[in-house]
Short mmCIF file of C-alpha atoms in Angstrom, two decimals:
data_model
loop_
_atom_site.label_atom_id
_atom_site.label_comp_id
_atom_site.label_asym_id
_atom_site.label_seq_id
_atom_site.Cartn_x
_atom_site.Cartn_y
_atom_site.Cartn_z
CA UNK A 929 68.74 191.31 4.93
CA UNK A 930 71.42 188.90 6.08
CA UNK A 931 73.96 187.28 3.82
CA UNK A 932 72.20 183.92 4.13
CA UNK A 933 68.82 185.47 3.31
CA UNK A 934 70.37 186.64 0.02
CA UNK A 935 71.47 183.08 -0.72
CA UNK A 936 67.92 181.84 -0.10
CA UNK A 937 66.68 184.58 -2.43
CA UNK A 938 69.08 183.44 -5.19
CA UNK A 939 67.69 179.90 -4.85
CA UNK A 940 64.15 181.35 -4.90
CA UNK A 941 63.12 179.77 -1.59
CA UNK A 942 62.02 181.14 1.78
CA UNK A 943 64.69 181.93 4.36
CA UNK A 944 65.19 179.05 6.78
CA UNK A 945 63.93 176.44 4.31
CA UNK A 946 64.96 172.84 5.08
CA UNK A 947 68.05 171.32 3.47
CA UNK A 948 65.86 169.16 1.22
CA UNK A 949 64.24 172.31 -0.22
CA UNK A 950 67.67 173.89 -0.73
CA UNK A 951 68.85 170.85 -2.69
CA UNK A 952 65.70 170.68 -4.80
CA UNK A 953 65.83 174.39 -5.62
CA UNK A 954 69.51 174.08 -6.54
CA UNK A 955 68.86 171.18 -8.91
CA UNK A 956 65.98 172.96 -10.60
CA UNK A 957 67.81 176.26 -11.05
CA UNK A 958 71.09 174.62 -12.09
CA UNK A 959 69.26 172.81 -14.88
CA UNK A 960 67.43 175.97 -15.93
CA UNK A 961 70.52 178.23 -15.97
CA UNK A 962 73.25 175.85 -17.09
CA UNK A 963 75.30 177.77 -19.71
CA UNK A 964 75.32 174.82 -22.13
CA UNK A 965 71.58 175.29 -22.65
CA UNK A 966 72.10 178.68 -24.32
CA UNK A 967 73.39 179.30 -27.84
CA UNK A 968 73.94 183.05 -28.15
CA UNK A 969 77.03 184.50 -26.51
CA UNK A 970 75.03 187.15 -24.67
CA UNK A 971 72.58 184.62 -23.22
CA UNK A 972 75.44 182.26 -22.36
CA UNK A 973 77.26 185.04 -20.45
CA UNK A 974 74.12 185.88 -18.48
CA UNK A 975 73.55 182.19 -17.74
CA UNK A 976 77.15 181.75 -16.57
CA UNK A 977 76.82 184.62 -14.11
CA UNK A 978 73.50 183.30 -12.81
CA UNK A 979 74.89 179.74 -12.62
CA UNK A 980 77.85 180.96 -10.53
CA UNK A 981 75.46 182.73 -8.14
CA UNK A 982 73.37 179.56 -7.81
CA UNK A 983 76.43 177.42 -7.11
CA UNK A 984 77.74 179.88 -4.52
CA UNK A 985 74.36 180.07 -2.77
CA UNK A 986 74.08 176.28 -2.70
CA UNK A 987 77.61 175.84 -1.34
CA UNK A 988 76.82 178.27 1.48
CA UNK A 989 73.40 176.82 2.35
CA UNK A 990 73.86 173.08 1.94
CA UNK A 991 75.38 172.73 5.43
CA UNK A 992 73.88 175.86 7.00
CA UNK A 993 71.54 175.45 9.97
CA UNK A 994 69.70 178.73 10.52
CA UNK A 995 69.43 180.03 14.09
CA UNK A 996 66.21 179.19 15.87
CA UNK A 997 63.93 182.19 15.86
CA UNK A 998 61.69 182.69 18.90
CA UNK A 999 58.02 182.03 18.13
CA UNK A 1000 55.88 185.07 17.56
CA UNK A 1001 53.52 185.97 20.37
CA UNK A 1002 50.59 186.66 18.07
CA UNK A 1003 49.83 185.61 14.50
CA UNK A 1004 48.40 189.06 13.70
CA UNK A 1005 50.74 191.93 12.97
CA UNK A 1006 50.80 194.86 15.34
CA UNK A 1007 50.06 198.35 13.99
CA UNK A 1008 53.65 199.39 14.76
CA UNK A 1009 55.14 196.82 12.40
CA UNK A 1010 52.86 197.98 9.61
CA UNK A 1011 54.05 201.56 9.90
CA UNK A 1012 57.74 200.72 10.10
CA UNK A 1013 58.08 200.99 6.33
CA UNK A 1014 59.55 197.54 5.92
CA UNK A 1015 57.92 195.01 3.66
CA UNK A 1016 56.37 192.05 5.50
CA UNK A 1017 58.64 189.02 5.68
CA UNK A 1018 57.19 185.60 4.84
CA UNK A 1019 56.77 183.43 7.90
CA UNK A 1020 57.99 179.87 7.93
CA UNK A 1021 56.66 177.05 10.09
CA UNK A 1022 58.86 176.18 13.09
CA UNK A 1023 59.88 172.88 11.50
CA UNK A 1024 61.24 174.74 8.46
CA UNK A 1025 63.00 177.40 10.52
CA UNK A 1026 65.31 174.91 12.24
CA UNK A 1027 65.84 171.80 10.14
CA UNK A 1028 67.44 168.81 11.83
CA UNK A 1029 71.04 167.89 10.97
CA UNK A 1030 71.73 166.57 7.45
CA UNK A 1031 72.12 162.93 8.46
CA UNK A 1032 70.55 162.54 11.88
CA UNK A 1033 72.16 160.12 14.29
CA UNK A 1034 69.49 157.93 15.84
CA UNK A 1035 70.12 155.17 18.40
CA UNK A 1036 69.33 151.95 16.52
CA UNK A 1037 71.72 149.36 17.96
CA UNK A 1038 69.90 146.25 19.15
CA UNK A 1039 66.44 147.51 18.21
CA UNK A 1040 63.94 145.31 16.35
CA UNK A 1041 62.43 146.56 13.07
CA UNK A 1042 59.08 146.97 14.85
CA UNK A 1043 60.68 149.07 17.61
CA UNK A 1044 62.44 151.18 14.97
CA UNK A 1045 59.08 151.72 13.24
CA UNK A 1046 57.62 152.96 16.53
CA UNK A 1047 60.63 155.25 17.05
CA UNK A 1048 60.06 156.62 13.53
CA UNK A 1049 56.42 157.35 14.36
CA UNK A 1050 57.53 159.18 17.52
CA UNK A 1051 60.10 161.23 15.59
CA UNK A 1052 57.50 162.10 12.94
CA UNK A 1053 55.05 163.31 15.59
CA UNK A 1054 57.80 165.66 16.81
CA UNK A 1055 58.38 166.92 13.25
CA UNK A 1056 61.79 165.22 13.00
CA UNK A 1057 61.14 163.67 9.59
CA UNK A 1058 64.77 163.03 8.65
CA UNK A 1059 65.32 161.09 11.89
CA UNK A 1060 62.12 159.13 11.26
CA UNK A 1061 63.28 158.28 7.73
CA UNK A 1062 66.65 157.18 9.12
CA UNK A 1063 64.95 154.83 11.62
CA UNK A 1064 62.78 153.37 8.87
CA UNK A 1065 65.84 152.86 6.67
CA UNK A 1066 67.51 150.80 9.39
CA UNK A 1067 64.28 148.85 9.98
CA UNK A 1068 64.04 148.07 6.26
CA UNK A 1069 67.69 147.04 6.20
CA UNK A 1070 67.04 144.57 8.99
CA UNK A 1071 63.75 143.32 7.52
CA UNK A 1072 63.73 143.92 3.73
CA UNK A 1073 60.13 142.71 3.33
CA UNK A 1074 58.74 145.21 5.88
CA UNK A 1075 56.10 146.71 3.57
CA UNK A 1076 54.49 149.05 6.09
CA UNK A 1077 57.90 150.62 6.81
CA UNK A 1078 58.38 151.27 3.08
CA UNK A 1079 54.93 152.84 2.91
CA UNK A 1080 55.52 155.07 5.94
CA UNK A 1081 58.96 156.13 4.69
CA UNK A 1082 57.39 156.97 1.32
CA UNK A 1083 54.79 159.11 3.07
CA UNK A 1084 57.46 160.97 5.07
CA UNK A 1085 59.63 161.52 2.00
CA UNK A 1086 56.62 162.92 0.21
CA UNK A 1087 56.15 165.43 3.05
CA UNK A 1088 59.74 166.57 2.45
CA UNK A 1089 59.10 166.87 -1.32
CA UNK A 1090 61.42 163.97 -2.09
CA UNK A 1091 58.95 162.73 -4.66
CA UNK A 1092 61.10 160.26 -6.59
CA UNK A 1093 62.28 158.35 -3.54
CA UNK A 1094 58.76 158.55 -2.06
CA UNK A 1095 57.31 157.01 -5.22
CA UNK A 1096 59.97 154.27 -5.18
CA UNK A 1097 59.15 153.40 -1.56
CA UNK A 1098 55.42 153.32 -2.26
CA UNK A 1099 55.93 151.09 -5.32
CA UNK A 1100 58.07 148.73 -3.23
CA UNK A 1101 55.39 148.63 -0.51
CA UNK A 1102 52.72 147.83 -3.12
CA UNK A 1103 54.89 145.08 -4.57
CA UNK A 1104 55.50 143.52 -1.15
CA UNK A 1105 51.84 143.76 -0.11
CA UNK A 1106 50.45 142.37 -3.36
CA UNK A 1107 49.72 138.64 -3.09
CA UNK A 1108 50.16 136.65 -6.29
CA UNK A 1109 46.37 136.48 -6.77
CA UNK A 1110 45.70 140.22 -6.27
CA UNK A 1111 45.60 142.24 -9.51
CA UNK A 1112 48.17 145.01 -9.92
CA UNK A 1113 45.54 147.74 -10.38
CA UNK A 1114 43.67 147.17 -7.10
CA UNK A 1115 43.54 149.80 -4.36
CA UNK A 1116 46.74 149.99 -2.25
CA UNK A 1117 46.70 149.71 1.53
CA UNK A 1118 46.30 153.04 3.31
CA UNK A 1119 49.03 154.74 5.32
CA UNK A 1120 48.75 153.67 8.99
CA UNK A 1121 47.01 156.11 11.36
CA UNK A 1122 50.29 156.75 13.19
CA UNK A 1123 51.70 158.14 9.93
CA UNK A 1124 48.94 160.70 9.61
CA UNK A 1125 49.25 162.06 13.18
CA UNK A 1126 51.78 164.84 13.25
#
């Protein structure tokens, strides 16, 4: 087991998990094990040790990009690997094994919001969700009432388990799409077909 695999284990996530999963796991565990939540000295000491491990693991993994592992030739395990005595390792999808950079640089200069939306759809089809979200952010900045871009960005954020920001984007899309005469509890507009193709 590599040093980084141990850090993933401390954060209770699969090795090679995307940066978003690392951050979410860190937040959850830091809240759970914060020493101020415990009253007895013994529990507080245990929590402090665990909290230090969590912080160390997060510091090591927050900027870590795992090496790309070659795809396996067959989804079934060979008989040799079963008899090797090692426990089976969980497999991660290729998109989780090599997450894109933290803040992807996408070429946006001189592009219209509609062109940026199309670029985002292309990035999403390739599994580059962070780049797609970045394109949509620029498109929204250039056209703040671009409801479909908010909806698509909300969908992509939801795929990355960024639920709060996803919900905020979807609420904003609903607000922009709702004419004054349409009641607030009516059915929202569906995610465009391009958003569903991945």
